[in-house]
Structures are given as structure tokens and as C-alpha cells.
mmCIF file of C-alpha atoms in Angstrom:
data_model
loop_
_atom_site.group_PDB
_atom_site.id
_atom_site.type_symbol
_atom_site.label_atom_id
_atom_site.label_comp_id
_atom_site.label_asym_id
_atom_site.label_seq_id
_atom_site.Cartn_x
_atom_site.Cartn_y
_atom_site.Cartn_z
ATOM 1 C CA MET A 3 100.676 85.206 112.063
ATOM 2 C CA THR A 4 101.791 83.610 108.815
ATOM 3 C CA ASP A 5 101.005 85.183 105.493
ATOM 4 C CA ASN A 6 97.828 83.113 105.182
ATOM 5 C CA SER A 7 96.495 83.636 108.695
ATOM 6 C CA THR A 8 92.793 83.621 109.597
ATOM 7 C CA ILE A 9 90.610 86.652 108.913
ATOM 8 C CA TRP A 10 88.422 87.891 111.779
ATOM 9 C CA GLU A 11 85.531 90.333 111.478
ATOM 10 C CA VAL A 12 85.597 93.117 114.045
ATOM 11 C CA PHE A 13 82.546 94.613 115.786
ATOM 12 C CA ILE A 14 82.921 97.631 118.027
ATOM 13 C CA GLN A 15 80.643 99.005 120.709
ATOM 14 C CA SER A 16 81.374 102.712 120.649
ATOM 15 C CA LYS A 17 79.745 103.455 124.018
ATOM 16 C CA ASN A 18 78.334 101.471 126.903
ATOM 17 C CA GLY A 19 74.697 100.673 126.165
ATOM 18 C CA LEU A 20 74.927 100.834 122.370
ATOM 19 C CA ALA A 21 74.962 97.899 119.937
ATOM 20 C CA HIS A 22 78.196 96.526 118.488
ATOM 21 C CA LYS A 23 78.742 97.679 114.917
ATOM 22 C CA HIS A 24 80.849 96.099 112.180
ATOM 23 C CA ALA A 25 84.119 98.013 111.752
ATOM 24 C CA GLY A 26 86.188 95.873 109.385
ATOM 25 C CA ASN A 27 88.495 92.894 109.736
ATOM 26 C CA VAL A 28 91.957 91.842 110.873
ATOM 27 C CA HIS A 29 94.336 88.953 110.300
ATOM 28 C CA ALA A 30 95.325 86.919 113.371
ATOM 29 C CA ASP A 31 96.157 83.365 114.366
ATOM 30 C CA ASP A 32 94.231 83.192 117.635
ATOM 31 C CA LYS A 33 91.501 85.060 119.453
ATOM 32 C CA GLU A 34 93.740 87.061 121.804
ATOM 33 C CA MET A 35 95.795 88.272 118.897
ATOM 34 C CA ALA A 36 92.632 89.073 116.954
ATOM 35 C CA LEU A 37 91.387 91.248 119.832
ATOM 36 C CA GLN A 38 94.718 93.011 120.195
ATOM 37 C CA ASN A 39 95.054 93.628 116.464
ATOM 38 C CA ALA A 40 91.475 94.907 116.341
ATOM 39 C CA ARG A 41 92.196 97.278 119.229
ATOM 40 C CA ASP A 42 95.351 98.604 117.547
ATOM 41 C CA LEU A 43 93.710 98.991 114.156
ATOM 42 C CA TYR A 44 90.197 100.214 114.911
ATOM 43 C CA THR A 45 90.346 102.034 118.261
ATOM 44 C CA ARG A 46 93.374 104.334 118.072
ATOM 45 C CA ARG A 47 91.120 107.299 118.860
ATOM 46 C CA ASN A 48 88.869 105.986 121.637
ATOM 47 C CA GLU A 49 86.336 104.606 119.186
ATOM 48 C CA GLY A 50 85.347 101.728 121.427
ATOM 49 C CA SER A 51 84.384 100.487 124.864
ATOM 50 C CA CYS A 52 84.125 96.822 123.818
ATOM 51 C CA ILE A 53 85.257 94.730 120.848
ATOM 52 C CA TRP A 54 83.908 91.467 119.426
ATOM 53 C CA VAL A 55 85.919 89.422 116.964
ATOM 54 C CA VAL A 56 84.543 86.468 115.044
ATOM 55 C CA LYS A 57 86.165 84.354 112.357
ATOM 56 C CA SER A 58 84.952 85.523 108.940
ATOM 57 C CA GLU A 59 84.188 81.948 107.938
ATOM 58 C CA HIS A 60 81.534 81.825 110.655
ATOM 59 C CA ILE A 61 79.526 84.709 109.242
ATOM 60 C CA VAL A 62 76.436 83.561 107.352
ATOM 61 C CA SER A 63 75.005 86.104 104.935
ATOM 62 C CA SER A 64 71.801 86.347 102.921
ATOM 63 C CA GLU A 65 72.087 87.004 99.194
ATOM 64 C CA SER A 66 72.689 90.585 98.106
ATOM 65 C CA GLU A 67 69.834 92.750 96.867
ATOM 66 C CA ASP A 68 69.873 91.184 93.412
ATOM 67 C CA GLY A 69 69.509 87.707 94.885
ATOM 68 C CA GLU A 70 66.374 85.733 95.612
ATOM 69 C CA ALA A 71 63.353 87.461 97.076
ATOM 70 C CA PHE A 72 64.460 86.830 100.631
ATOM 71 C CA PHE A 73 62.734 89.856 102.078
ATOM 72 C CA ASP A 74 59.476 89.454 100.146
ATOM 73 C CA PRO A 75 57.367 88.290 103.117
ATOM 74 C CA SER A 76 57.736 91.683 104.835
ATOM 75 C CA ASN A 77 56.788 93.752 101.788
ATOM 76 C CA ASP A 78 52.995 93.455 101.968
ATOM 77 C CA LYS A 79 52.441 93.866 105.679
ATOM 78 C CA MET A 80 52.038 97.594 106.009
ATOM 79 C CA TYR A 81 49.810 97.001 109.070
ATOM 80 C CA ARG A 82 53.019 96.370 111.006
ATOM 81 C CA HIS A 83 53.745 100.083 110.844
ATOM 82 C CA PRO A 84 51.994 102.589 113.113
ATOM 83 C CA THR A 85 51.282 104.928 110.185
ATOM 84 C CA PHE A 86 48.895 102.288 108.742
ATOM 85 C CA TYR A 87 46.178 103.163 111.281
ATOM 86 C CA SER A 88 43.820 106.127 111.210
ATOM 87 C CA MET A 89 43.275 107.849 114.523
ATOM 88 C CA PRO A 90 40.214 109.931 115.494
ATOM 89 C CA ASP A 91 40.675 113.712 115.082
ATOM 90 C CA GLY A 92 41.979 115.319 118.231
ATOM 91 C CA SER A 93 43.379 112.162 119.840
ATOM 92 C CA LYS A 94 46.716 112.743 121.605
ATOM 93 C CA HIS A 95 49.646 110.800 123.069
ATOM 94 C CA ILE A 96 49.040 107.767 120.854
ATOM 95 C CA MET B 25 73.082 91.117 80.210
ATOM 96 C CA ASN B 26 74.958 91.043 83.517
ATOM 97 C CA GLU B 27 77.034 93.924 82.257
ATOM 98 C CA LEU B 28 73.911 96.013 81.598
ATOM 99 C CA ILE B 29 72.470 95.396 85.065
ATOM 100 C CA PHE B 30 75.878 96.181 86.543
ATOM 101 C CA GLN B 31 76.168 99.476 84.682
ATOM 102 C CA GLU B 32 72.608 100.398 85.617
ATOM 103 C CA ARG B 33 73.475 99.827 89.236
ATOM 104 C CA ILE B 34 76.579 102.015 88.910
ATOM 105 C CA ASP B 35 74.617 104.742 87.123
ATOM 106 C CA SER B 36 72.018 104.861 89.885
ATOM 107 C CA GLU B 37 74.809 105.355 92.470
ATOM 108 C CA ARG B 38 74.333 102.029 94.209
ATOM 109 C CA LYS B 39 77.472 100.427 95.632
ATOM 110 C CA ILE B 40 78.898 97.172 94.341
ATOM 111 C CA GLU B 41 79.549 94.650 97.125
ATOM 112 C CA PRO B 42 82.010 91.724 97.164
ATOM 113 C CA LYS B 43 79.487 89.002 96.322
ATOM 114 C CA ASP B 44 77.860 90.933 93.452
ATOM 115 C CA TRP B 45 78.589 90.088 89.850
ATOM 116 C CA MET B 46 81.167 92.434 88.317
ATOM 117 C CA PRO B 47 83.064 92.545 85.000
ATOM 118 C CA ASP B 48 86.537 90.978 85.161
ATOM 119 C CA ASP B 49 88.113 94.249 84.148
ATOM 120 C CA TYR B 50 86.324 96.099 86.952
ATOM 121 C CA ARG B 51 87.750 93.587 89.430
ATOM 122 C CA LYS B 52 91.229 93.834 87.906
ATOM 123 C CA HIS B 53 91.164 97.598 87.865
ATOM 124 C CA LEU B 54 90.136 97.690 91.524
ATOM 125 C CA ILE B 55 92.777 95.182 92.610
ATOM 126 C CA ARG B 56 95.446 97.205 90.842
ATOM 127 C CA GLN B 57 94.270 100.542 92.201
ATOM 128 C CA ILE B 58 93.511 99.466 95.785
ATOM 129 C CA SER B 59 96.698 97.424 96.156
ATOM 130 C CA GLN B 60 98.774 100.296 94.801
ATOM 131 C CA HIS B 61 97.046 102.526 97.324
ATOM 132 C CA ALA B 62 97.697 100.050 100.176
ATOM 133 C CA HIS B 63 101.360 99.620 99.239
ATOM 134 C CA SER B 64 101.736 103.419 99.130
ATOM 135 C CA GLU B 65 100.503 103.749 102.700
ATOM 136 C CA VAL B 66 102.926 101.075 103.886
ATOM 137 C CA ILE B 67 105.983 102.189 101.903
ATOM 138 C CA GLY B 68 105.097 105.747 102.926
ATOM 139 C CA MET B 69 106.067 104.888 106.487
ATOM 140 C CA GLN B 70 109.733 104.717 105.503
ATOM 141 C CA PRO B 71 110.563 108.324 104.584
ATOM 142 C CA GLU B 72 108.888 109.507 107.789
ATOM 143 C CA GLY B 73 110.174 106.672 109.955
ATOM 144 C CA ASN B 74 113.584 108.003 108.962
ATOM 145 C CA TRP B 75 113.020 111.022 111.254
ATOM 146 C CA ILE B 76 111.387 109.458 114.328
ATOM 147 C CA SER B 77 114.660 109.098 116.209
ATOM 148 C CA ARG B 78 115.741 112.609 115.229
ATOM 149 C CA ALA B 79 112.540 114.542 115.849
ATOM 150 C CA PRO B 80 113.401 117.937 117.378
ATOM 151 C CA SER B 81 111.157 117.582 120.457
ATOM 152 C CA LEU B 82 109.260 114.956 122.419
ATOM 153 C CA ARG B 83 105.994 116.462 121.161
ATOM 154 C CA ALA B 84 107.146 116.217 117.551
ATOM 155 C CA LYS B 85 108.322 112.654 118.108
ATOM 156 C CA MET B 86 105.031 111.472 119.633
ATOM 157 C CA ILE B 87 103.073 113.058 116.791
ATOM 158 C CA LEU B 88 105.291 111.512 114.130
ATOM 159 C CA LEU B 89 105.020 108.083 115.738
ATOM 160 C CA ALA B 90 101.224 108.366 115.800
ATOM 161 C CA LYS B 91 101.192 109.453 112.184
ATOM 162 C CA VAL B 92 103.389 106.597 111.007
ATOM 163 C CA GLN B 93 101.179 104.185 112.956
ATOM 164 C CA ASP B 94 98.140 105.645 111.198
ATOM 165 C CA GLU B 95 99.769 104.981 107.819
ATOM 166 C CA ALA B 96 100.184 101.316 108.783
ATOM 167 C CA GLY B 97 96.512 101.259 109.764
ATOM 168 C CA HIS B 98 95.471 102.815 106.470
ATOM 169 C CA GLY B 99 97.484 100.207 104.613
ATOM 170 C CA LEU B 100 95.613 97.486 106.505
ATOM 171 C CA TYR B 101 92.156 98.975 105.785
ATOM 172 C CA LEU B 102 93.067 98.963 102.112
ATOM 173 C CA TYR B 103 94.514 95.444 102.075
ATOM 174 C CA SER B 104 91.258 94.302 103.679
ATOM 175 C CA ALA B 105 89.203 96.010 100.979
ATOM 176 C CA CYS B 106 91.412 94.457 98.308
ATOM 177 C CA GLU B 107 91.102 90.967 99.781
ATOM 178 C CA THR B 108 87.318 91.100 99.325
ATOM 179 C CA LEU B 109 88.027 90.940 95.589
ATOM 180 C CA GLY B 110 89.425 87.444 95.952
ATOM 181 C CA ILE B 111 93.166 88.033 96.255
ATOM 182 C CA SER B 112 95.129 87.068 99.376
ATOM 183 C CA ARG B 113 97.322 89.322 101.495
ATOM 184 C CA GLU B 114 100.248 87.074 100.700
ATOM 185 C CA GLU B 115 99.747 87.462 96.963
ATOM 186 C CA LEU B 116 99.482 91.243 97.327
ATOM 187 C CA VAL B 117 102.782 91.422 99.201
ATOM 188 C CA ASN B 118 104.389 89.106 96.630
ATOM 189 C CA GLN B 119 103.267 91.373 93.803
ATOM 190 C CA LEU B 120 104.906 94.306 95.558
ATOM 191 C CA HIS B 121 108.145 92.407 96.057
ATOM 192 C CA GLN B 122 108.182 91.176 92.471
ATOM 193 C CA GLU B 123 107.530 94.738 91.295
ATOM 194 C CA LYS B 124 104.312 93.694 89.590
ATOM 195 C CA ALA B 125 102.402 96.124 91.803
ATOM 196 C CA LYS B 126 103.470 99.717 92.199
ATOM 197 C CA TYR B 127 103.215 102.320 94.938
ATOM 198 C CA SER B 128 103.155 106.084 94.755
ATOM 199 C CA SER B 129 106.400 107.449 93.306
ATOM 200 C CA ILE B 130 106.475 110.281 95.822
ATOM 201 C CA PHE B 131 107.941 107.889 98.396
ATOM 202 C CA ASN B 132 110.983 107.292 96.220
ATOM 203 C CA TYR B 133 112.312 110.723 97.133
ATOM 204 C CA PRO B 134 114.620 111.040 100.154
ATOM 205 C CA THR B 135 113.747 113.044 103.292
ATOM 206 C CA LEU B 136 116.813 115.190 103.807
ATOM 207 C CA SER B 137 115.824 117.540 106.631
ATOM 208 C CA TRP B 138 113.205 117.909 109.366
ATOM 209 C CA ALA B 139 111.388 120.378 107.120
ATOM 210 C CA ASP B 140 110.672 117.445 104.807
ATOM 211 C CA MET B 141 108.349 116.069 107.506
ATOM 212 C CA GLY B 142 106.468 119.334 107.171
ATOM 213 C CA ALA B 143 106.407 119.201 103.387
ATOM 214 C CA ILE B 144 105.234 115.589 103.337
ATOM 215 C CA GLY B 145 102.380 116.216 105.774
ATOM 216 C CA TRP B 146 101.297 119.431 104.124
ATOM 217 C CA LEU B 147 101.765 118.555 100.443
ATOM 218 C CA VAL B 148 101.895 114.774 100.096
ATOM 219 C CA ASP B 149 99.117 114.077 102.602
ATOM 220 C CA GLY B 150 97.304 117.144 101.292
ATOM 221 C CA ALA B 151 97.349 115.746 97.764
ATOM 222 C CA ALA B 152 96.373 112.306 99.051
ATOM 223 C CA ILE B 153 93.398 113.808 100.904
ATOM 224 C CA VAL B 154 92.086 115.519 97.766
ATOM 225 C CA ASN B 155 92.215 112.146 96.005
ATOM 226 C CA GLN B 156 90.768 110.215 98.925
ATOM 227 C CA VAL B 157 87.887 112.598 99.577
ATOM 228 C CA SER B 158 86.873 112.067 95.978
ATOM 229 C CA LEU B 159 87.249 108.281 96.345
ATOM 230 C CA GLN B 160 84.830 108.188 99.284
ATOM 231 C CA ARG B 161 82.205 108.123 96.523
ATOM 232 C CA THR B 162 83.834 105.266 94.610
ATOM 233 C CA SER B 163 81.409 102.579 93.416
ATOM 234 C CA TYR B 164 82.971 99.634 95.258
ATOM 235 C CA GLY B 165 81.521 99.436 98.795
ATOM 236 C CA PRO B 166 84.539 98.147 100.752
ATOM 237 C CA TYR B 167 86.873 100.672 99.068
ATOM 238 C CA SER B 168 84.453 103.515 99.744
ATOM 239 C CA ARG B 169 84.098 102.583 103.413
ATOM 240 C CA GLY B 170 87.877 102.350 103.768
ATOM 241 C CA MET B 171 88.256 105.816 102.268
ATOM 242 C CA ILE B 172 85.717 107.298 104.677
ATOM 243 C CA LYS B 173 87.613 105.875 107.611
ATOM 244 C CA ILE B 174 90.961 107.074 106.248
ATOM 245 C CA CYS B 175 89.738 110.597 105.522
ATOM 246 C CA LYS B 176 88.543 110.990 109.107
ATOM 247 C CA GLU B 177 92.046 110.225 110.354
ATOM 248 C CA GLU B 178 94.028 111.933 107.654
ATOM 249 C CA SER B 179 93.299 115.576 108.309
ATOM 250 C CA PHE B 180 95.499 115.645 111.412
ATOM 251 C CA HIS B 181 98.357 114.514 109.163
ATOM 252 C CA GLN B 182 98.094 117.509 106.910
ATOM 253 C CA ARG B 183 97.682 119.944 109.762
ATOM 254 C CA GLN B 184 100.726 118.657 111.634
ATOM 255 C CA GLY B 185 102.789 119.050 108.447
ATOM 256 C CA TYR B 186 101.555 122.551 107.791
ATOM 257 C CA GLU B 187 102.287 123.468 111.418
ATOM 258 C CA ILE B 188 105.901 122.317 111.015
ATOM 259 C CA MET B 189 106.260 124.393 107.830
ATOM 260 C CA ALA B 190 104.655 127.451 109.447
ATOM 261 C CA GLU B 191 106.915 127.186 112.510
ATOM 262 C CA MET B 192 110.065 126.841 110.430
ATOM 263 C CA ALA B 193 109.045 129.601 108.041
ATOM 264 C CA LYS B 194 108.884 132.067 110.927
ATOM 265 C CA GLY B 195 112.057 130.748 112.594
ATOM 266 C CA THR B 196 115.694 131.670 111.935
ATOM 267 C CA SER B 197 116.751 132.415 108.373
ATOM 268 C CA GLU B 198 118.332 128.946 108.178
ATOM 269 C CA GLN B 199 115.072 127.344 109.266
ATOM 270 C CA LYS B 200 113.077 129.335 106.750
ATOM 271 C CA GLU B 201 115.565 128.308 104.077
ATOM 272 C CA MET B 202 115.108 124.654 105.023
ATOM 273 C CA ALA B 203 111.328 125.011 104.754
ATOM 274 C CA GLN B 204 111.578 126.688 101.357
ATOM 275 C CA ASP B 205 114.042 124.036 100.179
ATOM 276 C CA ALA B 206 111.644 121.263 101.233
ATOM 277 C CA LEU B 207 108.809 122.985 99.366
ATOM 278 C CA ASN B 208 111.045 123.351 96.307
ATOM 279 C CA ARG B 209 111.881 119.645 96.280
ATOM 280 C CA PHE B 210 108.413 118.288 97.085
ATOM 281 C CA TRP B 211 106.177 120.626 95.074
ATOM 282 C CA TRP B 212 106.529 119.069 91.632
ATOM 283 C CA PRO B 213 106.547 115.425 92.759
ATOM 284 C CA SER B 214 103.434 116.217 94.860
ATOM 285 C CA ILE B 215 101.394 117.574 91.971
ATOM 286 C CA MET B 216 102.572 114.643 89.849
ATOM 287 C CA MET B 217 101.039 112.295 92.439
ATOM 288 C CA PHE B 218 97.725 112.765 90.613
ATOM 289 C CA GLY B 219 99.215 110.946 87.632
ATOM 290 C CA PRO B 220 99.551 111.830 83.945
ATOM 291 C CA HIS B 221 97.295 114.339 82.185
ATOM 292 C CA ASP B 222 93.857 112.953 81.363
ATOM 293 C CA ALA B 223 94.773 112.849 77.667
ATOM 294 C CA ASP B 224 97.723 110.552 78.476
ATOM 295 C CA SER B 225 95.887 108.365 80.975
ATOM 296 C CA PRO B 226 94.453 105.444 79.030
ATOM 297 C CA ARG B 227 92.620 103.791 81.911
ATOM 298 C CA THR B 228 90.695 106.877 83.002
ATOM 299 C CA GLY B 229 87.768 106.141 80.629
ATOM 300 C CA ASN B 230 86.669 102.872 82.197
ATOM 301 C CA ALA B 231 87.480 104.039 85.703
ATOM 302 C CA MET B 232 85.133 107.001 85.259
ATOM 303 C CA LYS B 233 82.425 104.958 83.518
ATOM 304 C CA TRP B 234 82.457 102.447 86.380
ATOM 305 C CA LYS B 235 82.739 105.270 88.929
ATOM 306 C CA ILE B 236 85.840 103.749 90.465
ATOM 307 C CA LYS B 237 87.282 107.226 90.047
ATOM 308 C CA ARG B 238 84.905 110.150 90.429
ATOM 309 C CA GLN B 239 87.179 112.917 89.178
ATOM 310 C CA THR B 240 89.977 112.851 86.634
ATOM 311 C CA ASN B 241 93.684 113.323 87.397
ATOM 312 C CA ASP B 242 93.681 116.875 86.051
ATOM 313 C CA GLU B 243 90.570 117.893 87.993
ATOM 314 C CA LEU B 244 92.028 116.597 91.237
ATOM 315 C CA ARG B 245 95.398 118.235 90.593
ATOM 316 C CA GLN B 246 93.735 121.588 89.910
ATOM 317 C CA SER B 247 91.714 121.331 93.081
ATOM 318 C CA PHE B 248 94.845 120.637 95.142
ATOM 319 C CA ILE B 249 96.778 123.532 93.599
ATOM 320 C CA ASP B 250 93.885 125.961 94.116
ATOM 321 C CA LYS B 251 93.750 125.076 97.811
ATOM 322 C CA THR B 252 97.490 125.133 98.417
ATOM 323 C CA VAL B 253 98.623 128.416 96.864
ATOM 324 C CA HIS B 254 96.991 130.527 99.556
ATOM 325 C CA GLN B 255 98.369 128.281 102.315
ATOM 326 C CA ALA B 256 101.890 128.900 101.009
ATOM 327 C CA GLU B 257 101.304 132.667 100.889
ATOM 328 C CA ILE B 258 100.088 132.783 104.492
ATOM 329 C CA ILE B 259 103.298 131.266 105.828
ATOM 330 C CA GLY B 260 105.485 133.316 103.499
ATOM 331 C CA LEU B 261 106.854 130.508 101.333
ATOM 332 C CA THR B 262 107.054 130.570 97.551
ATOM 333 C CA ILE B 263 105.769 127.786 95.345
ATOM 334 C CA PRO B 264 108.595 127.069 92.883
ATOM 335 C CA ASP B 265 106.595 127.653 89.710
ATOM 336 C CA PRO B 266 107.120 130.973 87.893
ATOM 337 C CA GLU B 267 104.066 130.288 85.713
ATOM 338 C CA LEU B 268 101.702 129.945 88.665
ATOM 339 C CA LYS B 269 99.063 132.649 88.201
ATOM 340 C CA TRP B 270 95.397 133.189 89.047
ATOM 341 C CA ASN B 271 93.221 132.905 85.966
ATOM 342 C CA GLU B 272 90.126 135.031 86.508
ATOM 343 C CA GLU B 273 88.310 133.569 83.543
ATOM 344 C CA ARG B 274 88.788 129.916 84.548
ATOM 345 C CA GLY B 275 88.439 130.623 88.247
ATOM 346 C CA HIS B 276 91.544 128.499 88.801
ATOM 347 C CA TYR B 277 95.296 128.886 89.026
ATOM 348 C CA ASP B 278 97.293 128.311 85.850
ATOM 349 C CA PHE B 279 100.523 126.445 86.436
ATOM 350 C CA GLY B 280 103.654 125.296 84.621
ATOM 351 C CA GLU B 281 104.180 121.943 82.918
ATOM 352 C CA MET B 282 105.479 119.057 84.991
ATOM 353 C CA ASN B 283 108.608 117.126 84.106
ATOM 354 C CA TRP B 284 107.081 113.912 82.808
ATOM 355 C CA ASP B 285 110.446 112.386 81.922
ATOM 356 C CA GLU B 286 111.317 112.529 85.598
ATOM 357 C CA PHE B 287 107.895 111.130 86.512
ATOM 358 C CA TRP B 288 108.215 108.073 84.259
ATOM 359 C CA ASN B 289 111.821 107.583 85.236
ATOM 360 C CA VAL B 290 110.821 107.282 88.906
ATOM 361 C CA VAL B 291 107.740 105.164 88.122
ATOM 362 C CA ASN B 292 109.986 102.797 86.197
ATOM 363 C CA GLY B 293 112.233 102.228 89.170
ATOM 364 C CA ASN B 294 115.014 104.767 88.689
ATOM 365 C CA GLY B 295 114.157 107.322 91.362
ATOM 366 C CA PRO B 296 116.607 108.197 94.129
ATOM 367 C CA CYS B 297 115.197 105.670 96.656
ATOM 368 C CA ASN B 298 113.242 102.987 94.727
ATOM 369 C CA LYS B 299 115.702 100.234 95.499
ATOM 370 C CA GLN B 300 116.177 101.240 99.122
ATOM 371 C CA ARG B 301 112.405 101.335 99.810
ATOM 372 C CA LEU B 302 111.722 97.931 98.306
ATOM 373 C CA ASP B 303 114.805 96.281 99.820
ATOM 374 C CA HIS B 304 113.807 97.575 103.236
ATOM 375 C CA HIS B 305 110.273 96.208 102.892
ATOM 376 C CA LYS B 306 111.563 92.781 101.826
ATOM 377 C CA LYS B 307 114.055 92.722 104.693
ATOM 378 C CA ALA B 308 111.432 93.670 107.294
ATOM 379 C CA HIS B 309 109.065 91.052 105.871
ATOM 380 C CA GLU B 310 111.754 88.356 106.024
ATOM 381 C CA GLU B 311 112.902 89.325 109.498
ATOM 382 C CA GLY B 312 109.331 89.137 110.761
ATOM 383 C CA ARG B 313 108.836 85.638 109.416
ATOM 384 C CA TRP B 314 109.770 83.878 112.662
ATOM 385 C CA VAL B 315 107.203 85.960 114.548
ATOM 386 C CA ARG B 316 104.455 84.938 112.133
ATOM 387 C CA GLU B 317 105.511 81.307 112.354
ATOM 388 C CA ALA B 318 105.686 81.367 116.139
ATOM 389 C CA ALA B 319 102.212 82.896 116.371
ATOM 390 C CA LYS B 320 100.809 80.237 114.088
ATOM 391 C CA SER B 321 102.477 77.442 115.979
ATOM 392 C CA TYR B 322 101.269 78.844 119.332
ATOM 393 C CA ALA B 323 97.687 79.024 118.006
ATOM 394 C CA GLN B 324 97.851 75.405 116.866
ATOM 395 C CA LYS B 325 99.126 74.260 120.267
ATOM 396 C CA GLN B 326 96.297 76.107 122.001
ATOM 397 C CA LEU B 327 93.786 74.295 119.816
ATOM 398 C CA LYS B 328 95.143 70.897 120.846
ATOM 399 C CA LYS B 329 94.748 71.643 124.561
#
């Protein structure tokens, strides 16, 4: 690992069955080293059952909240939520 | 215009993220503060590392090793947060070596006895926790998330230190004397960790306006002192400040004035261990160079296969 080594983003699955969650990043020159560094840095207290590492440069991100109206299309579709619908009085289990 | 939107965002308690627009001075202030914080974690490994090979029991040794490893981890969380502001790890380390970036002056004091491991955990980590709990609410997202992670891990540090002090304070008279001596030496430098009085701290204004800092130096210091006095009483040690006294009206402890000449003297490089700490960091960095180069070269060879 030289001083300008690659940065890898670290995702940790805290328990079998759960989704991997972003934990932070590490510097490393190759994938094995990235995994080992991630283990040493982010799971010193049994925080994980599985780790993903991915080079930061491969992450594609949308603009932040002040950016273009990327999420606009979902704003006016309230009928996608169950609370949109009115149910007959007394109906259960629905 | 940008500045107005930015301030509005800060005022409504929304976090600033790396890709958001921010004033140059906000960025500069953060780089200075976060890098100083990162360097402190890393340099802070030295005074404690000094006692790993001489820990009085296997239990104490394992705990100290884990603690020093945590400090390295905390340094890395903070370097990561700092890098999101557009400065490289290499540049951050260079700034430390060229003495353009500082670290907490507390680590320029020597650790003379095992009791100092107690005093550092109890007082130095205790003071750091008060600061870091407050910084969990800092306005910069990556810094805030780093602080949350650090605070979760840090409380074991303070408890292990306090345990050492409590054990020694109820030991032989020599042991109790060592504990009291450690408290005497570390008390004043610990409460000076919060920095100069608000009136003498020129950068506090912007830092508060931008919510980089959420409480002032004096507020944090008072909070630490109020918590610690009782802890000292319980284990039968005396805080070395004759002016320390509960003030009913304020609902806080009054305390004596700190020696600011000493503070600035150490900040400016003339403390007992400044040179030793920095020289050691440079040496370790140089001696690790071949490992970094070998790792890089190995990675390149793997790619060619």
C-alpha cells in the first residue's frame, strides 16, 4: 500500500439474512488486502458476518438533494401506497 | 446566494455531504479540525504503546493492546472523513510531518508509571468523549458519522482507565501515591485539551455558526469537570485544584485558572515529548515504506496475470 493507494468502499452484513450496509472505506492495493483491512477496521467487535468491498471509483451516485429533480416521478403517485385506498367499515386483515 | 442556501441548510439541521457546495472557509476549517483529530488518535498510540510490554498482567496487556488498536482505527475513520473534503491521505501525513498540522498537546506529556495508563483512559479519553459526543451533531455528514462510530467504541477506554485508577487507589500506599501522582500530572493538561477560553478562541464564531462545533470550549470543559469531580471522590483521589468548589448558584463547579503559558509552550512544540512523538511517527512511516511498495508491486503483478 503506497501513500496513494486505491480507496475501497466497505459494506457489511451484520447478520445472516440481512442486507449489506455501507460502513465506510479503506485504503488497499488489491482486493484481498481491502477485505482484510475492512475486517480489521470495521469488525473488531463482531459487527459482521460478511463483507463486500468495491473500489470507490466504481460507485455511481445520483445528485444530492439540491441537484436536479431526479426523484420527481415518484412524488405524485400516492396510489402506490396502501394508505391511499379507503376500505369499507369493519373490514379486517387487509 | 450559495452561501445563503448553505446557511439555511445548516440552520435547519440538515447535514452537508461531500458533493454539496460549501464555503471555502468551511472546507478549510473542517480539514484543519478533522486532520488534527485524526493525527491525535494516531500520535495518541505512542504514550500508551510505551506500556504494552510492561503491563502488570496478561489481562491488562490484552486490554491495552485492544485500546491502542482502537485508536488506530479511530484515526483511520477520521482520515477517511477528511479525504472526502478533497485532500489525500499522503498530503495529510505530510502536513503532520512538516508540522503544518497539529495534534492534541496532551500526547506530548510522558507516561511515567502504570498509573498513567489509568489517568489517560479516565481523564484524556474522558475529555475526548465529552468533545466527541458533542461532535456527533456536527454539520458535516462524514465527520458526524465517524464520531458516532468512535463514541460507541470509546466508552470502554474510559472505563478501563478508571478501573486502573480505582484499583491502584485502594492498593498499597505506594500504589495510591502513584495514582494520585498521575492525577496530579494529567489533570491540568486534560482540562486544557478543550482549548483556550472562548474569549481567546478566534475561530469559535464561524465554527459555531456553521455548526461544525456544537458547544464552545468552555462549555465542554465545564461539562467534563462536573462529571469528573464525583468520580475522583468515589475512589478517594484528590483533584489538584484548591479552588475547585461547587457553585450552588451556577449549578456547576468553579475551578482555578489554567496555566496558559504552559499550554502555548507545548502547542508551539516545546513540550516534554513533542520531538520524540513526531520523530517516532516519521521513522515508523519511513520504515513501513518497503511494505507499501511491495504491496503495490504485488497488486500490479496480479493485474497482469
